[in-house]
One Martini backbone bead per residue (centre of mass of N, CA, C, O) as a GRO file, in nm:
protein
  213
    1MET     BB    1  -5.451  14.460  16.224
    2GLU     BB    2  -5.309  14.270  16.444
    3ASN     BB    3  -5.424  14.119  16.757
    4VAL     BB    4  -5.260  14.042  17.060
    5LYS     BB    5  -5.279  13.868  17.333
    6LEU     BB    6  -5.133  13.873  17.649
    7GLN     BB    7  -4.930  13.708  17.832
    8GLU     BB    8  -4.838  13.708  18.150
    9ASN     BB    9  -4.530  13.565  18.072
   10SER     BB   10  -4.484  13.768  17.849
   11ASP     BB   11  -4.213  13.957  17.672
   12PHE     BB   12  -4.324  14.219  17.500
   13ARG     BB   13  -4.062  14.412  17.546
   14LYS     BB   14  -3.894  14.249  17.360
   15GLY     BB   15  -3.636  14.459  17.218
   16LYS     BB   16  -3.412  14.660  17.092
   17TYR     BB   17  -3.661  14.884  17.115
   18VAL     BB   18  -3.818  15.092  17.375
   19VAL     BB   19  -4.113  15.322  17.351
   20PRO     BB   20  -4.269  15.521  17.570
   21VAL     BB   21  -4.589  15.681  17.515
   22LYS     BB   22  -4.761  15.989  17.569
   23ARG     BB   23  -5.072  16.126  17.442
   24ASP     BB   24  -5.045  16.435  17.469
   25GLU     BB   25  -5.060  16.764  17.401
   26LYS     BB   26  -4.753  16.809  17.356
   27LEU     BB   27  -4.735  16.577  17.132
   28LEU     BB   28  -4.961  16.692  16.938
   29LYS     BB   29  -4.803  16.934  16.880
   30THR     BB   30  -4.554  16.820  16.747
   31PHE     BB   31  -4.705  16.675  16.525
   32VAL     BB   32  -4.837  16.909  16.389
   33LYS     BB   33  -4.582  17.089  16.326
   34PHE     BB   34  -4.430  16.873  16.167
   35SER     BB   35  -4.646  16.817  15.957
   36ASN     BB   36  -4.674  17.091  15.844
   37GLN     BB   37  -4.364  17.131  15.762
   38THR     BB   38  -4.362  16.871  15.565
   39ARG     BB   39  -4.644  16.879  15.393
   40HIS     BB   40  -4.700  17.214  15.456
   41PRO     BB   41  -4.475  17.462  15.445
   42ARG     BB   42  -4.630  17.730  15.292
   43THR     BB   43  -4.904  17.801  15.429
   44THR     BB   44  -4.839  18.007  15.630
   45VAL     BB   45  -4.721  18.222  15.446
   46TYR     BB   46  -4.963  18.231  15.256
   47LEU     BB   47  -5.174  18.339  15.457
   48VAL     BB   48  -5.029  18.575  15.571
   49THR     BB   49  -4.985  18.737  15.304
   50VAL     BB   50  -5.280  18.742  15.192
   51GLY     BB   51  -5.391  18.878  15.453
   52ALA     BB   52  -5.207  19.140  15.441
   53MET     BB   53  -5.315  19.229  15.149
   54LEU     BB   54  -5.601  19.268  15.231
   55ILE     BB   55  -5.565  19.484  15.431
   56ALA     BB   56  -5.397  19.675  15.232
   57LEU     BB   57  -5.598  19.737  15.004
   58PRO     BB   58  -5.771  19.986  15.130
   59ILE     BB   59  -5.512  20.169  15.155
   60ALA     BB   60  -5.415  20.182  14.851
   61ASN     BB   61  -5.753  20.170  14.772
   62LYS     BB   62  -5.999  20.417  14.821
   63GLU     BB   63  -6.234  20.306  14.602
   64ILE     BB   64  -6.339  20.106  14.790
   65ALA     BB   65  -6.598  19.983  14.905
   66LEU     BB   66  -6.726  19.917  15.201
   67ALA     BB   67  -6.777  19.620  15.157
   68GLY     BB   68  -6.493  19.557  15.077
   69VAL     BB   69  -6.350  19.644  15.320
   70ILE     BB   70  -6.474  19.441  15.516
   71ILE     BB   71  -6.380  19.194  15.375
   72CYS     BB   72  -6.066  19.254  15.373
   73TYR     BB   73  -6.053  19.261  15.695
   74VAL     BB   74  -6.166  18.990  15.769
   75MET     BB   75  -6.027  18.790  15.581
   76GLY     BB   76  -5.723  18.883  15.656
   77ALA     BB   77  -5.747  18.827  15.965
   78LEU     BB   78  -5.824  18.537  15.933
   79MET     BB   79  -5.570  18.434  15.771
   80VAL     BB   80  -5.363  18.526  15.985
   81LEU     BB   81  -5.475  18.358  16.219
   82MET     BB   82  -5.436  18.089  16.089
   83GLY     BB   83  -5.137  18.092  16.041
   84VAL     BB   84  -5.040  18.153  16.342
   85PHE     BB   85  -5.255  17.905  16.470
   86ARG     BB   86  -5.250  17.638  16.307
   87HIS     BB   87  -5.157  17.421  16.529
   88HIS     BB   88  -5.404  17.471  16.724
   89ILE     BB   89  -5.623  17.373  16.515
   90GLY     BB   90  -5.501  17.085  16.487
   91VAL     BB   91  -5.516  17.004  16.792
   92TYR     BB   92  -5.826  17.039  16.824
   93MET     BB   93  -5.901  16.826  16.615
   94LEU     BB   94  -5.776  16.593  16.747
   95LYS     BB   95  -5.923  16.611  17.027
   96SER     BB   96  -6.219  16.587  16.865
   97ASN     BB   97  -6.145  16.306  16.803
   98PRO     BB   98  -6.261  15.983  16.888
   99GLN     BB   99  -5.965  15.836  16.807
  100THR     BB  100  -5.830  16.052  17.020
  101LYS     BB  101  -5.659  15.961  17.306
  102LEU     BB  102  -5.599  16.153  17.578
  103ASP     BB  103  -5.342  16.012  17.750
  104GLU     BB  104  -5.239  15.788  17.607
  105GLU     BB  105  -5.062  15.463  17.648
  106LEU     BB  106  -4.765  15.364  17.456
  107THR     BB  107  -4.575  15.109  17.293
  108TYR     BB  108  -4.266  15.097  17.116
  109ILE     BB  109  -4.163  14.801  16.927
  110PHE     BB  110  -3.831  14.701  16.815
  111GLY     BB  111  -3.733  14.457  16.645
  112ASN     BB  112  -3.620  14.229  16.400
  113THR     BB  113  -3.895  14.273  16.181
  114ASP     BB  114  -4.060  14.487  16.344
  115VAL     BB  115  -4.343  14.687  16.456
  116LYS     BB  116  -4.484  14.753  16.772
  117THR     BB  117  -4.778  14.795  16.977
  118GLU     BB  118  -4.873  14.872  17.332
  119ARG     BB  119  -5.210  14.849  17.450
  120ASN     BB  120  -5.409  14.754  17.693
  121GLY     BB  121  -5.254  14.457  17.673
  122GLU     BB  122  -5.195  14.490  17.353
  123LEU     BB  123  -5.072  14.357  17.048
  124GLU     BB  124  -4.951  14.565  16.760
  125LYS     BB  125  -4.901  14.566  16.432
  126LEU     BB  126  -4.756  14.827  16.240
  127GLY     BB  127  -4.499  14.711  16.090
  128SER     BB  128  -4.253  14.665  15.870
  129TYR     BB  129  -3.945  14.799  15.774
  130ALA     BB  130  -4.046  14.834  15.468
  131SER     BB  131  -4.274  15.058  15.554
  132ILE     BB  132  -4.043  15.244  15.589
  133TYR     BB  133  -3.952  15.557  15.421
  134ARG     BB  134  -3.889  15.761  15.683
  135LEU     BB  135  -3.637  15.967  15.871
  136TRP     BB  136  -3.640  16.184  16.125
  137GLU     BB  137  -3.446  16.455  16.287
  138ASP     BB  138  -3.383  16.610  16.602
  139GLU     BB  139  -3.296  16.707  16.907
  140LYS     BB  140  -3.573  16.550  17.056
  141PHE     BB  141  -3.663  16.375  16.780
  142PHE     BB  142  -3.833  16.101  16.624
  143TYR     BB  143  -3.951  16.052  16.273
  144ILE     BB  144  -4.181  15.816  16.143
  145GLY     BB  145  -4.247  15.686  15.823
  146ILE     BB  146  -4.546  15.489  15.772
  147ASN     BB  147  -4.772  15.355  15.582
  148GLU     BB  148  -4.753  15.638  15.422
  149ASP     BB  149  -4.944  15.801  15.668
  150ASP     BB  150  -4.781  15.743  15.915
  151LEU     BB  151  -4.671  15.911  16.236
  152VAL     BB  152  -4.391  15.874  16.444
  153VAL     BB  153  -4.335  15.987  16.776
  154LEU     BB  154  -3.997  16.014  16.935
  155PRO     BB  155  -3.875  16.071  17.220
  156LYS     BB  156  -3.543  16.058  17.336
  157THR     BB  157  -3.618  16.026  17.660
  158ASN     BB  158  -3.801  15.728  17.629
  159PHE     BB  159  -3.582  15.532  17.637
  160GLU     BB  160  -3.585  15.208  17.771
  161VAL     BB  161  -3.471  15.029  17.518
  162GLY     BB  162  -3.180  15.126  17.415
  163ASP     BB  163  -2.971  15.315  17.211
  164VAL     BB  164  -3.035  15.628  17.091
  165SER     BB  165  -2.748  15.660  16.922
  166THR     BB  166  -2.831  15.383  16.729
  167PHE     BB  167  -3.119  15.415  16.586
  168ARG     BB  168  -3.076  15.534  16.314
  169GLU     BB  169  -2.906  15.301  16.196
  170TYR     BB  170  -3.106  15.075  16.248
  171ILE     BB  171  -3.341  15.186  16.064
  172LEU     BB  172  -3.165  15.215  15.803
  173GLU     BB  173  -3.083  14.929  15.773
  174LYS     BB  174  -3.375  14.775  15.786
  175SER     BB  175  -3.531  14.983  15.545
  176GLY     BB  176  -3.394  15.203  15.359
  177ALA     BB  177  -3.436  15.485  15.438
  178THR     BB  178  -3.492  15.815  15.448
  179PHE     BB  179  -3.283  16.079  15.568
  180THR     BB  180  -3.354  16.367  15.795
  181TRP     BB  181  -3.211  16.660  15.906
  182GLN     BB  182  -3.431  16.868  16.126
  183PRO     BB  183  -3.371  17.134  16.292
  184LYS     BB  184  -3.451  17.386  16.548
  185ARG     BB  185  -3.206  17.518  16.630
  186LEU     BB  186  -3.065  17.784  16.530
  187ASP     BB  187  -2.746  17.692  16.517
  188ASN     BB  188  -2.824  17.426  16.353
  189VAL     BB  189  -2.955  17.563  16.112
  190ILE     BB  190  -2.711  17.709  16.005
  191LYS     BB  191  -2.533  17.471  15.973
  192HIS     BB  192  -2.708  17.310  15.781
  193ASN     BB  193  -2.733  17.533  15.552
  194ILE     BB  194  -2.413  17.549  15.504
  195ALA     BB  195  -2.386  17.259  15.430
  196GLN     BB  196  -2.583  17.261  15.187
  197PHE     BB  197  -2.453  17.467  15.017
  198LYS     BB  198  -2.170  17.328  14.994
  199TRP     BB  199  -2.298  17.073  14.855
  200ARG     BB  200  -2.414  17.226  14.608
  201MET     BB  201  -2.151  17.358  14.502
  202GLN     BB  202  -1.979  17.102  14.465
  203LYS     BB  203  -2.202  16.962  14.265
  204GLN     BB  204  -2.153  17.177  14.051
  205LYS     BB  205  -1.871  17.144  13.994
  206GLU     BB  206  -1.875  16.844  13.917
  207GLU     BB  207  -2.058  16.890  13.670
  208MET     BB  208  -1.887  17.087  13.507
  209LYS     BB  209  -1.645  16.892  13.471
  210SER     BB  210  -1.802  16.673  13.318
  211GLU     BB  211  -1.882  16.858  13.085
  212GLU     BB  212  -1.580  16.936  12.990
  213LYS     BB  213  -1.528  16.621  12.915
   0.00000   0.00000   0.00000
């Protein structure tokens, strides 16, 4: 990526949307939770389920030797704890990474042709809009998948320039990326699931009608 030293009189924040972000522990936790939910959604259920089965095994089978009982209890409890506290482990690993600077302040700038970040007086090109492959949204955040592996987390309350209500349409129009509404609030999750169910049922009806013809 190309870094450009900022001129004192340059208006580096001139963009359609400008979002300053502080990479604190709260933001890291949001990043890890979303990343786990999106990239490895079944891992938590798998760890807890297998762990619970290991713990229950000695209870169901009384013939297991003492060494086996100890292994089942220890490994089972460990897997359950890993599943329950999975995001805490991820946050700890990020904080321990020298490349992650806790409480670092940076600004995302969405211009006409690309996305840039500003940190410590330097402007860095993050990528063009063509490199944005997906946009997720919930009640409080936008999540932008860019450059295949990067994930940008933008709190909706942090928009310094630009109307947050038009940000989704702007990004999708510029990038042609896939959009996913992924709510966190229980009422919105229920509404979303009902809407998805109705959509699938309608699609099935349309497919059945087309097959009959």
